[in-house]
XYZ file of C-alpha atoms in Angstrom:
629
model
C -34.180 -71.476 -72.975
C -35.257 -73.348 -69.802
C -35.901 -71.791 -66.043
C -32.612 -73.650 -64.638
C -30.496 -72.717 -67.517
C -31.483 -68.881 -66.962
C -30.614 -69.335 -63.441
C -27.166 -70.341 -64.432
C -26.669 -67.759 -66.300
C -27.854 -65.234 -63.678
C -25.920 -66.586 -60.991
C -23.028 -67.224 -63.329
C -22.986 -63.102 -64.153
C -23.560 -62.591 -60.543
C -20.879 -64.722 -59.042
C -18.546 -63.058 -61.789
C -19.400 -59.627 -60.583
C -18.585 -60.204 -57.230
C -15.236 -61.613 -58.020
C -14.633 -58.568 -59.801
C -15.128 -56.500 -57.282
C -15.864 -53.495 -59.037
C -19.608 -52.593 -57.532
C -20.810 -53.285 -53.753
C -21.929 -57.285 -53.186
C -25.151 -55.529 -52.334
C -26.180 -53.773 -55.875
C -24.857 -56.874 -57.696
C -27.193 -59.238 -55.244
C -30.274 -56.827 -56.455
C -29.370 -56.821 -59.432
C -29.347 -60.480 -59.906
C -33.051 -60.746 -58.087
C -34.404 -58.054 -60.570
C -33.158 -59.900 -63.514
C -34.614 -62.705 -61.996
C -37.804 -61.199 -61.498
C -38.241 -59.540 -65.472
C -37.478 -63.030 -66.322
C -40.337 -64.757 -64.709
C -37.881 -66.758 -62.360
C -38.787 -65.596 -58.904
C -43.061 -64.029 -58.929
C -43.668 -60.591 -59.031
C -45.112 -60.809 -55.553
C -42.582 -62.679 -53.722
C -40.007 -60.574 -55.001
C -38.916 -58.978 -51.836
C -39.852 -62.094 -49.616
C -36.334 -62.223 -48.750
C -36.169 -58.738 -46.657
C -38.807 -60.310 -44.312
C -37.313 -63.956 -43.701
C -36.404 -64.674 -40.143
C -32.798 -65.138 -41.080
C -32.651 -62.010 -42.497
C -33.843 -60.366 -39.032
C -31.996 -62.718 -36.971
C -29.367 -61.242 -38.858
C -30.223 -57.206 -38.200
C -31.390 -57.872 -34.297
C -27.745 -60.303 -33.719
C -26.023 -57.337 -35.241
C -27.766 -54.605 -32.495
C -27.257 -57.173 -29.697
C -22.816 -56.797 -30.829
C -23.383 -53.335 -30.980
C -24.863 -53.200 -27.358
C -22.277 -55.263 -26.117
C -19.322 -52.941 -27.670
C -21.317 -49.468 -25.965
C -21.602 -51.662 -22.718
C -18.116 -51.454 -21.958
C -17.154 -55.023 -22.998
C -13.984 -53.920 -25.038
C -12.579 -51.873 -22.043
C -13.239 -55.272 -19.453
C -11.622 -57.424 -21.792
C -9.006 -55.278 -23.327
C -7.697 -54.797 -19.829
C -6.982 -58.212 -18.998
C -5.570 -59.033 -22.297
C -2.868 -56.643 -22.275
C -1.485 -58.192 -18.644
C 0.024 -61.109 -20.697
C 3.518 -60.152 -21.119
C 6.149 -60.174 -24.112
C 5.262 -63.917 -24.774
C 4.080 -63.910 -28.305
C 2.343 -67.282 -28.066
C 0.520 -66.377 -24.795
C -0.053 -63.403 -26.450
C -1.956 -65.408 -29.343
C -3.414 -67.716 -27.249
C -5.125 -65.066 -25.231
C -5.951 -62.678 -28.181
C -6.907 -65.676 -30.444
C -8.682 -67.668 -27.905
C -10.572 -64.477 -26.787
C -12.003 -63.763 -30.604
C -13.332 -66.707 -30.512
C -15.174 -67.269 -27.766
C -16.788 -63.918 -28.796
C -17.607 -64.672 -31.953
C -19.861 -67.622 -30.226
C -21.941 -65.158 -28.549
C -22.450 -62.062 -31.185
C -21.636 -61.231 -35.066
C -17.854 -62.417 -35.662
C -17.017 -58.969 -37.600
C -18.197 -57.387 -34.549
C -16.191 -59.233 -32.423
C -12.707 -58.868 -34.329
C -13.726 -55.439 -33.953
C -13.265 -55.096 -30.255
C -10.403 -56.891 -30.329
C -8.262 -55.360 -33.215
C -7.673 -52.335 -31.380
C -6.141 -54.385 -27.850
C -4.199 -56.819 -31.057
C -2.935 -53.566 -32.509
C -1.553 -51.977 -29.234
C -0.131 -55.040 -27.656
C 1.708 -55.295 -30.932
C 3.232 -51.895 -30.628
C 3.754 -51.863 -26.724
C 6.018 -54.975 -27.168
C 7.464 -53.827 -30.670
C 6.579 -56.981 -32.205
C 4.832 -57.350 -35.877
C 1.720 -57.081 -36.144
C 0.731 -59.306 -38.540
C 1.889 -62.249 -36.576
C -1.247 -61.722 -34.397
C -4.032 -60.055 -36.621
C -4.210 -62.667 -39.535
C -4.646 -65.580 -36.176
C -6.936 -63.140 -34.848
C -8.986 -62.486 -38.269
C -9.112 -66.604 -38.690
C -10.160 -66.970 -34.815
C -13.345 -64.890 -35.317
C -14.376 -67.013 -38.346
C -13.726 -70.849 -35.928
C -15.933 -68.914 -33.282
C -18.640 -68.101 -35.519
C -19.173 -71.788 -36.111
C -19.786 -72.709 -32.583
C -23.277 -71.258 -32.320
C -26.518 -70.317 -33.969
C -25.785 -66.586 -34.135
C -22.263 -66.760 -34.204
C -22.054 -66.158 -37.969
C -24.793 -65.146 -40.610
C -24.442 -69.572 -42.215
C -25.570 -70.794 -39.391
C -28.708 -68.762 -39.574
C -29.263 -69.508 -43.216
C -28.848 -72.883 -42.767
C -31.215 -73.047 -39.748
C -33.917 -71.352 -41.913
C -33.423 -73.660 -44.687
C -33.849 -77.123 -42.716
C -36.834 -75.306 -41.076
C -38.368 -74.546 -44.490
C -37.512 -78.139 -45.516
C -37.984 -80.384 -42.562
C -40.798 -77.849 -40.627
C -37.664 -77.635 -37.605
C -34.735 -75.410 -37.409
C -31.150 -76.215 -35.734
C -31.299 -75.024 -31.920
C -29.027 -72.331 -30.674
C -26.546 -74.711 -29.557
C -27.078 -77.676 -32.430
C -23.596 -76.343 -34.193
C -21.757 -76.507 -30.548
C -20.796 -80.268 -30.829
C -18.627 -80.290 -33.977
C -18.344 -76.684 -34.854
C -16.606 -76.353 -30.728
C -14.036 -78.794 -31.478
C -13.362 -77.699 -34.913
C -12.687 -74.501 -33.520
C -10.722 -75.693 -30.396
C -8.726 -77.629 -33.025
C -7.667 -74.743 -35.378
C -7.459 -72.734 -32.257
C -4.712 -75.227 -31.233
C -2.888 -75.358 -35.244
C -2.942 -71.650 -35.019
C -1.148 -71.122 -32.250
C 1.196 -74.086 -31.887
C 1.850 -74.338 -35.978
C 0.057 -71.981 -37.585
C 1.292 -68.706 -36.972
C 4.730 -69.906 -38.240
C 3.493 -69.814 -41.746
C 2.481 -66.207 -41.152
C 4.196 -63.471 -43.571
C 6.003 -61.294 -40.526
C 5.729 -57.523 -41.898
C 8.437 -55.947 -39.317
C 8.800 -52.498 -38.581
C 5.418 -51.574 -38.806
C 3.704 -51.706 -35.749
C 3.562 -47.739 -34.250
C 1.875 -45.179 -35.994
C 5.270 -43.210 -36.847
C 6.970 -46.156 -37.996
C 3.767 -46.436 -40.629
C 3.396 -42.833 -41.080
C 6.869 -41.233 -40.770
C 4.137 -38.483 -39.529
C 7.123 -36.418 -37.930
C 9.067 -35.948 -41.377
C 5.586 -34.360 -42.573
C 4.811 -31.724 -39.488
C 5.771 -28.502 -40.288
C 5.310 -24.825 -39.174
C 3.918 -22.221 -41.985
C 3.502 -18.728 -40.819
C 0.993 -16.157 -42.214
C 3.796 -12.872 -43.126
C 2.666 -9.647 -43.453
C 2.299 -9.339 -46.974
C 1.177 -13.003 -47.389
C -1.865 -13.825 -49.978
C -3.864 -15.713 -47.098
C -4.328 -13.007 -44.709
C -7.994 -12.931 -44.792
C -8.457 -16.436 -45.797
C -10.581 -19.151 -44.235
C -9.090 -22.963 -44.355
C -11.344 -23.513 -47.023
C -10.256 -20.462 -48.950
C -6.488 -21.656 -48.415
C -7.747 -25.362 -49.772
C -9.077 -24.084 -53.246
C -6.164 -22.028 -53.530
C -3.449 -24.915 -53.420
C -6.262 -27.364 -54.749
C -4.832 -29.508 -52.696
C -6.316 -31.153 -49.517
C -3.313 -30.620 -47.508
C -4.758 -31.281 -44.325
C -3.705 -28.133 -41.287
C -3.734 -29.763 -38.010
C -3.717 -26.653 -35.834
C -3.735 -22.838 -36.375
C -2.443 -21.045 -33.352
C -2.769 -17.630 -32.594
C -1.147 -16.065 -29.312
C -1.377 -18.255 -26.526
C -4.233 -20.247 -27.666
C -4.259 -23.273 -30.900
C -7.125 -24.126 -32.494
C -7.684 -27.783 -33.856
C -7.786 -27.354 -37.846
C -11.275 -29.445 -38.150
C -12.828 -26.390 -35.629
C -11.285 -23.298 -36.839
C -13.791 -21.007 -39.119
C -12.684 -17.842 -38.302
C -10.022 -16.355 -41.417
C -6.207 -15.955 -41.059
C -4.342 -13.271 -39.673
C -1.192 -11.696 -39.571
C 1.237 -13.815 -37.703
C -1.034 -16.893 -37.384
C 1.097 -20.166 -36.673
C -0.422 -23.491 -39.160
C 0.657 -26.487 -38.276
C 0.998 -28.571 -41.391
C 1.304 -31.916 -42.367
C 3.103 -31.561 -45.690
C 5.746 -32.711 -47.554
C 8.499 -30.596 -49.801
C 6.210 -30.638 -52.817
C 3.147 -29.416 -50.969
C 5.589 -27.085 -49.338
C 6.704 -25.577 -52.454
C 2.558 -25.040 -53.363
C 1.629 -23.241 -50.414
C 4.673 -21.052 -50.382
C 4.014 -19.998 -53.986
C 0.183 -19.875 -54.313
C -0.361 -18.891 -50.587
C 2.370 -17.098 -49.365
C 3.442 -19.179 -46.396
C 6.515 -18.961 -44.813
C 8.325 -21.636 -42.770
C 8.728 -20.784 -38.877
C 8.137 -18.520 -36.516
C 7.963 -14.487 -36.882
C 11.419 -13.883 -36.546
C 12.432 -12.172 -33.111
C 13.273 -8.428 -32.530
C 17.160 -7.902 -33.731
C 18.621 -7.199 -30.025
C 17.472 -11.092 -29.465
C 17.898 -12.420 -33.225
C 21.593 -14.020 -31.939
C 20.522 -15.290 -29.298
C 17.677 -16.922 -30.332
C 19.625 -18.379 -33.116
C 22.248 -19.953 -31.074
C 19.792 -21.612 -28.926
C 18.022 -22.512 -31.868
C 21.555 -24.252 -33.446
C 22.130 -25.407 -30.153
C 18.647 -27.584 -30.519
C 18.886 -28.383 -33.718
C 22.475 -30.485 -32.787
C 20.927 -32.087 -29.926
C 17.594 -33.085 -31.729
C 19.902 -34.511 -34.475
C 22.114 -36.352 -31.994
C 18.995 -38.173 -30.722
C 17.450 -39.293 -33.981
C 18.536 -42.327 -36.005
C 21.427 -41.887 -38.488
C 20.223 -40.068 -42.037
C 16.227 -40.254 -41.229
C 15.523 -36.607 -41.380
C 18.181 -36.206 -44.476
C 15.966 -37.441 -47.129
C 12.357 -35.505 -46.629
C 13.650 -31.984 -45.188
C 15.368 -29.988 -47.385
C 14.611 -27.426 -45.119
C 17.947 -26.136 -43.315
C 19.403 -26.292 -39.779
C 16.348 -24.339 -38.415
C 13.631 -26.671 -39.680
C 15.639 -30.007 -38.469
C 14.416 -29.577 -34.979
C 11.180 -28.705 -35.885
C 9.328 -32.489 -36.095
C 10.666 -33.457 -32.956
C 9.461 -30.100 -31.114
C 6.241 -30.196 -32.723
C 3.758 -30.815 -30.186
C 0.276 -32.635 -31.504
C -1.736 -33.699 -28.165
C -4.830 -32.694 -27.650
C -5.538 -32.650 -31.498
C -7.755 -35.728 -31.598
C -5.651 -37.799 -34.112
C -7.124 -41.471 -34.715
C -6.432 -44.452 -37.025
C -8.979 -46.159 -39.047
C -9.415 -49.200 -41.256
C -11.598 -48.996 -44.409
C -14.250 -51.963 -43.898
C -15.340 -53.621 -47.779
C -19.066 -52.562 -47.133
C -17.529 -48.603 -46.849
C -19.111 -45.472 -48.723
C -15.736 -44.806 -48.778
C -14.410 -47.153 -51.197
C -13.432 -46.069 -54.597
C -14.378 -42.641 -53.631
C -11.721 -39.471 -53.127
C -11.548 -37.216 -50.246
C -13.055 -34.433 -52.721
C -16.035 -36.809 -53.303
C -16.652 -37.515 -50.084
C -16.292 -34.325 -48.830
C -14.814 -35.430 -46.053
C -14.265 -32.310 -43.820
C -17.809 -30.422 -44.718
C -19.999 -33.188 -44.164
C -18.049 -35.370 -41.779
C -15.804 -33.156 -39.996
C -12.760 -34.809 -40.250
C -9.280 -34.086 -41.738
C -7.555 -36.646 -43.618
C -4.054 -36.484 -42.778
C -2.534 -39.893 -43.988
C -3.357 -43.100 -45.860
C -1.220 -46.138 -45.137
C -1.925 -49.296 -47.559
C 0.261 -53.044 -47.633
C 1.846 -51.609 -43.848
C 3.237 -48.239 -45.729
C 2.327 -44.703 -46.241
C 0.988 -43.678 -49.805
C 3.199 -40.665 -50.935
C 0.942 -39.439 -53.428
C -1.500 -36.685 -53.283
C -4.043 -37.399 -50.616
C -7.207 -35.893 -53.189
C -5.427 -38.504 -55.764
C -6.138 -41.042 -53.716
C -9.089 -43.904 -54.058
C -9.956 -45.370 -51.402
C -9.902 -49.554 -50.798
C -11.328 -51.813 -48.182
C -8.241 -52.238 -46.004
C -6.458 -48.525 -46.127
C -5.426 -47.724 -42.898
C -6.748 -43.832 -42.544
C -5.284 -40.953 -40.122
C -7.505 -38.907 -39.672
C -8.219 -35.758 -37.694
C -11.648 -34.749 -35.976
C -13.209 -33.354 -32.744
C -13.771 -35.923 -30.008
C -17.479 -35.778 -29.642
C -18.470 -36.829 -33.398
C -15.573 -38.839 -34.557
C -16.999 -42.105 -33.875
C -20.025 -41.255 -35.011
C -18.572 -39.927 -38.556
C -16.454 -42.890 -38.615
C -19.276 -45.419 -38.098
C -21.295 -43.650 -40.893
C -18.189 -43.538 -43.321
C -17.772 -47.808 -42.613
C -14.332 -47.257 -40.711
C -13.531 -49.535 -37.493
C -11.080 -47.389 -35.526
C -7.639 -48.917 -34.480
C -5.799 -46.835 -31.948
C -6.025 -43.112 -31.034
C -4.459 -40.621 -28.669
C -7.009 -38.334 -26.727
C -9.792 -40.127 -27.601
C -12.332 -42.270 -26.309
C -15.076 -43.583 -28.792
C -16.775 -45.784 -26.036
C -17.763 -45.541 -22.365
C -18.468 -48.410 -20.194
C -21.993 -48.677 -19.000
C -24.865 -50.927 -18.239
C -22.671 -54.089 -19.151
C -24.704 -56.956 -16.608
C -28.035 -55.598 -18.205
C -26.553 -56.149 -22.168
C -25.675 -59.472 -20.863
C -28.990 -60.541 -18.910
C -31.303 -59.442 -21.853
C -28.742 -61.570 -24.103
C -28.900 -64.443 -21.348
C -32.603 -64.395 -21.129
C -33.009 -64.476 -25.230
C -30.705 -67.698 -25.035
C -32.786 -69.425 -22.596
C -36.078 -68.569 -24.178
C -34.663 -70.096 -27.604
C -33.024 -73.173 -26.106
C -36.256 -74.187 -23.762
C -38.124 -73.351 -27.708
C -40.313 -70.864 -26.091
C -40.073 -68.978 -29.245
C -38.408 -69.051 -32.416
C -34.887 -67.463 -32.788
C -35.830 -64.653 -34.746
C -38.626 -63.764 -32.236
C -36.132 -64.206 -29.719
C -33.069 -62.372 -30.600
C -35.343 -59.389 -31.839
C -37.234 -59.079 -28.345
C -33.465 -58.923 -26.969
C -32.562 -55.833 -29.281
C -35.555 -53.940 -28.547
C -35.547 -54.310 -25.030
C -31.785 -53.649 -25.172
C -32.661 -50.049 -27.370
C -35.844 -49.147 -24.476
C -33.543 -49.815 -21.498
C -30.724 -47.489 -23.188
C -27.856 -50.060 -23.381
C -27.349 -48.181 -27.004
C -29.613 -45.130 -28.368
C -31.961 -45.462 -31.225
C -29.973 -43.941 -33.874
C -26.452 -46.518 -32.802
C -28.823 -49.438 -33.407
C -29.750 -48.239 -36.508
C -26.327 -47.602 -37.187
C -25.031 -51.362 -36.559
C -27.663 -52.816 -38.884
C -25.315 -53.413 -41.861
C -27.306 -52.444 -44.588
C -25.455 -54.095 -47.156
C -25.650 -57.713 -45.708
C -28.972 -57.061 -45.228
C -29.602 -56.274 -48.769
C -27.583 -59.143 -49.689
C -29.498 -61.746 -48.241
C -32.825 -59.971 -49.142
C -32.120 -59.850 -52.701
C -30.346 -63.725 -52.710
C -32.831 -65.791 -51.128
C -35.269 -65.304 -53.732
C -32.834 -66.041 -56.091
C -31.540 -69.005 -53.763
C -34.948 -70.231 -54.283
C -35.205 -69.992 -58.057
C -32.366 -72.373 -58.174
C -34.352 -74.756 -56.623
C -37.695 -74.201 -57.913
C -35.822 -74.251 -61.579
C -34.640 -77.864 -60.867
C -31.098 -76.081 -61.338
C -29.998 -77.506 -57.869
C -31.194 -80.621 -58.966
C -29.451 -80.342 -61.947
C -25.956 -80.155 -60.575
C -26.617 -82.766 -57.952
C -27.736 -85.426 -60.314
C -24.730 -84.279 -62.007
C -22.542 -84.959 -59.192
C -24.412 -87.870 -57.998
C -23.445 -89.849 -61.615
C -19.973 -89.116 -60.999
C -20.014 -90.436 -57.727
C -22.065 -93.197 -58.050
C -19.025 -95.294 -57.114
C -17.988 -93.367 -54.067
C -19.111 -93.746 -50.576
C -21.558 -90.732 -49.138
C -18.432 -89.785 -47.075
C -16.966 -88.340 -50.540
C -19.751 -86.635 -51.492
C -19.333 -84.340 -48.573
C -15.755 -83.707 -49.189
C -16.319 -82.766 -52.457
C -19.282 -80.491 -51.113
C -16.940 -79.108 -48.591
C -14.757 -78.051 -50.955
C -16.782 -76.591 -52.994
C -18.366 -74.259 -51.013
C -15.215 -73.012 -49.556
C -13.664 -72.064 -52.828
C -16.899 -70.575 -53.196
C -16.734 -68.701 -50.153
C -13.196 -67.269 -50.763
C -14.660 -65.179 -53.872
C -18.073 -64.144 -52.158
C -19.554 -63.137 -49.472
C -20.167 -66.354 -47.162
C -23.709 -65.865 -46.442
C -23.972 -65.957 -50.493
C -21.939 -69.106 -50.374
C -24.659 -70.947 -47.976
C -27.468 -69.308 -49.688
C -26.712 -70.645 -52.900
C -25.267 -74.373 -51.574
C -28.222 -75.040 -49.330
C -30.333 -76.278 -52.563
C -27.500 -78.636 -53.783
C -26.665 -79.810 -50.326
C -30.543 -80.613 -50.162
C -30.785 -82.165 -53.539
C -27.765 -84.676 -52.907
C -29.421 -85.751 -49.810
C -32.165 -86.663 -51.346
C -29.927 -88.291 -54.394
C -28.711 -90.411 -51.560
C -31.511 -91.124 -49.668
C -30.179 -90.331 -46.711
C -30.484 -87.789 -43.876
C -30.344 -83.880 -44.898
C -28.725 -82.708 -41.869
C -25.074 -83.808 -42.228
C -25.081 -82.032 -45.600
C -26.850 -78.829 -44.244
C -23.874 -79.260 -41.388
C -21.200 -79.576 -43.868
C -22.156 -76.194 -45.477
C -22.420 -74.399 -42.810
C -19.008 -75.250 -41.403
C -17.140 -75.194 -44.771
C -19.128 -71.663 -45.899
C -17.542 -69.500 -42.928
C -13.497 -71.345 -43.694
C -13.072 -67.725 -46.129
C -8.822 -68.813 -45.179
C -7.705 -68.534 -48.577
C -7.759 -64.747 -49.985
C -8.803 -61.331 -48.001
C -12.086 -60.804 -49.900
C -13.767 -64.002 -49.139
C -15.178 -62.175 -45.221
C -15.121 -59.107 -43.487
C -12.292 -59.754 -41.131
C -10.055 -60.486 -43.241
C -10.361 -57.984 -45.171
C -10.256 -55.751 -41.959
C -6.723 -56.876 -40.371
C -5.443 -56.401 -44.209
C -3.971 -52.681 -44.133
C -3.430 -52.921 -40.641
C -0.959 -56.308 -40.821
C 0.494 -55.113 -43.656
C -0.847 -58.260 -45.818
C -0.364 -58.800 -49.407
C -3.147 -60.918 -51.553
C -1.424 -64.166 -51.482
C -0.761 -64.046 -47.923
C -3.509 -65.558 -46.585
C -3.530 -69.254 -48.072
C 0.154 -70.165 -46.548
C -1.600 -70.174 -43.425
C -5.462 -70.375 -44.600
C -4.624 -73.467 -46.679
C -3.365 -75.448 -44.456
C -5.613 -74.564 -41.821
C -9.113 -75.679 -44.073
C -7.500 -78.785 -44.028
C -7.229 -79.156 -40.809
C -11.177 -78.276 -40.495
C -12.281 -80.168 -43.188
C -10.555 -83.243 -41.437
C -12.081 -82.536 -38.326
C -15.113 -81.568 -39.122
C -16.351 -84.445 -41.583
C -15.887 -87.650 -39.108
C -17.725 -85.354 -36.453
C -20.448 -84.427 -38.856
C -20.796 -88.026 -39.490
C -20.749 -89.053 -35.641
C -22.900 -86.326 -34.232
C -25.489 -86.066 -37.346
C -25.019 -89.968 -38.817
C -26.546 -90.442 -42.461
């Protein structure tokens, strides 16, 4: 069997694993370069060549330059002059739209879409409008402003490497600014005048209640006398029911403890507050003892209590919609009033979105053990815009769940950064504070101007700017560690070897010659439509840094076929390996905005569809002007 036709076969079992979804794109990429090492494809000793090539540290030092700017206190500037566009939903766009992409110019496109989901999220719920009319614009937005700039998506990079490997020069920082600036200006424009028409609108889901129907769920549970948990810790009461049912607060007296903090055992007369429905209910009354309520008051005040108490109850029911509190409570007049009186501030409760590079993902609570390691109480999962009803330990988790979760203020965003979660909105809770914002930006202005006046390479560059951003403090130590996504970097690692193989193997050549004989008839012009669409079908279905890694070759090879320049075709890659339009696996972002907008699978080509064409009709005659043949 020849060297290319192994190849083949490697990348065909690779590309087929990460359509399937089933293990991270990062074991599947090292998998593929070990096969291709015990098969003699790639040499023993360049084996792990890939975790030391510039693009893979552009990469990790463009992805602790994002982080900087999100601990500067970027998010808060910005966020605050987005939300002072009015009720307008396509100013609204514009701005939010417009804003993401500019961003994504300037640092790592998932990081951007980051700051900006949370400002999407609550302008969406502050004007009672659907949120997926503005986060599937916003997901596309960061992916137009990643092609605008060197950095601005991990492509570029690739592509910059590659022509450097083959030509001895790399694209400049702002080489992609001439065609992939109006591309994006140009889909910017589709989205909002056109575009966001085709949009799926999700209504009714844009607050947190309306997603979590958290107040049919809150409920009071008293520890009686004679009941089984006096004596038992929260983690006692948990192995009991076998149940995660998460207890928001336990008070005592005067004073309420947040469930995540409180070690200490149950008493006699200790208050839980609950988030449970009748079933778990049922569990904890039988297997714990629980009662619902308060202690009952001494019998000279038992009447009057309970007429105030009825006298609540009608006016609480009065105020709330129709029948919504007849078909969770089975709980009596009492209990009626009881969501509505409930009082959760100051318990630190935050929404989260599962990113696809999560430890979380196809894990349970129980696995993860969420509260012992991390802290946090789960208290809700949300998937397609609605709540999951079934048992929260049931419950496997996939890139996209929106998570409610419960934790103390000082290490929730640390936990949630660890467990791959970008937060959305929380109450009580700050998980950044604005500081040294002109210093992130001169060390990021100074790295530009070295690179453009080719003082240095990129790489050199862009790494300088991260370390001097970690010594000055912009971001600790351990938070730049933190944004280095291990699993891209892995993935590029492990497929640039492999990249390589494909070449080395003649297998690029292969399919070029292959697609040169069937165009032998058609004008160059063809060529790169048929290469554009190629490597965006290939870049729905894998990660997009995999897509450019693995067209770079063929790009290269048909340019030679031709006899013409290599550049154009290096171009068209990079531009059509970030349009990921189609489905919500093919990038980060969209995967992100998934749970949160309330997306199905197929909702992302009626807009992503039409909007590739659009790029692939702008892009091409630009490629051709600005990079002729």
């Amino acid at each position: 069997m020849s060297d290319s036709t192994q190849v083949f076969l490697i990348l065909g079992a690779t590309l087929a694993a990460f359509v399937w979804g089933r293990f991270r794109y990062d074991l599947v990429a090292l998998g593929a370069l070990l096969a291709s090492v015990l098969l003699g494809l790639v040499p023993t000793d360049e084996a792990f060549y890939g975790f030391g090539h510039p693009a893979v540290i552009t990469v990790a030092a463009v992805l602790v330059l994002s982080r900087g700017f999100e601990r500067s206190g970027l998010v808060d500037l910005i966020a605050e002059q987005a939300l002072r566009v009015g009720d307008r939903l396509i100013l609204q766009m514009l701005v939010l739209t417009g804003t993401v992409l500019v961003l994504s110019g300037v640092m790592n496109n998932v990081g951007a879409l980051a700051l900006m989901l949370p400002v999407a999220i609550r302008m969406a719920r502050e004007h009672d409008s659907p949120p997926s009319l503005l986060l599937m614009p916003l997901a596309f937005g960061s992916l137009l402003g990643g092609l605008t700039t060197l950095i601005g998506t991990p492509p570029n990079i690739i592509i910059s490497s590659y022509r450097a490997q083959a030509t001895g020069e790399s694209f400049g920082m702002f080489d992609f600014f001439p065609v992939g600036a109006s591309v994006a200006l140009v889909g910017l424009a589709f989205i909002v005048l056109l575009g966001w028409r085709l949009v799926p609108q999700r209504a009714g889901k844009a607050s947190r209640e309306e997603m979590f129907d958290t107040a049919h769920y809150l409920v009071e549970l008293r520890v009686p006398e004679d009941g089984k948990a006096v004596g038992w810790s929260l983690r006692d009461l948990h192995q009991a029911l076998e149940e995660t049912i998460p207890v928001l607060a336990v008070v005592r007296g005067d004073k309420r403890h947040a469930g995540h903090a409180f070690h200490g055992t149950l008493v006699e007369g200790d208050i839980l507050l609950v988030e449970a429905g009748p079933e778990e209910m049922k569990l904890i009354e039988d297997k714990a003892g629980l009662v619902v309520g308060p202690e009952p008051p001494p019998d000279d005040e038992a009447q009057d209590a309970e007429t105030r108490e009825r006298e609540a109850s009608a006016a609480t029911r009065e105020a709330q919609e129709g029948d919504e509190s007849q078909d969770d409570e089975p709980r009596g007049e009492e209990e009626d009033a009881k969501p509505s009186a409930v009082d959760t501030e100051g318990l630190q409760l935050v929404e989260a979105v599962v990113r696809n590079d999560s430890m979380m993902i196809h894990r349970t609570v129980t696995q993860l053990r969420l509260h012992n390691q991390f802290g946090l109480h789960l208290v809700a999962v949300a998937r397609d815009g609605g709540r999951l009803n079934q048992r929260l330990r049931d419950i496997r988790f996939r890139a996209g769940d929106v998570l409610l979760l419960q934790g103390g203020e000082g290490e929730i965003g640390e936990s949630l950064t660890t467990l791959g979660c970008l937060p959305l909105a929380s109450r009580n809770l700050t998980l950044g504070r604005p500081r040294m914002l002109a210093v992130s930006v001169a060390i990021f202005a100074a790295a530009v101007i070295a690179m453009v006046l080719d003082l240095v390479p990129s790489s050199v560059a862009l790494t300088a700017a991260a370390l001097v951003s970690l010594m000055v403090g912009v971001l600790s130590l351990r938070e730049g560690y933190q944004a280095i996504d291990g699993p891209v970097i892995v993935l590029l690692g492990a497929m640039i070897p492999v990249g390589q193989a494909l070449e080395t193997s003649g297998g690029a050549t292969l399919i070029a010659d292959a697609l040169l004989v069937m165009g032998r008839e058609w004008p160059v012009v063809a060529i790169l439509v048929g290469l554009f669409l190629v490597c965006t079908l290939l870049s729905n279905v894998i990660n997009n840094a995999a897509a450019a890694l693995l067209m770079a070759p063929i790009a290269a090879s048909l340019a030679e076929g031709f006899g013409v320049s290599l550049d154009p075709f290096l171009m068209v890659v990079a531009i059509s390996a970030s349009c990921a339009f189609l489905t919500p696996i093919g990038h980060q972002s969209n995967t992100l905005v998934m749970g949160p907008g309330g997306y199905r699978f197929g909702d992302y080509w009626t807009l992503g569809l039409p909007l590739t064409l659009v790029v692939m009709a702008v892009a091409i005659p630009l490629i051709l002007i600005v990079w002729p043949l």
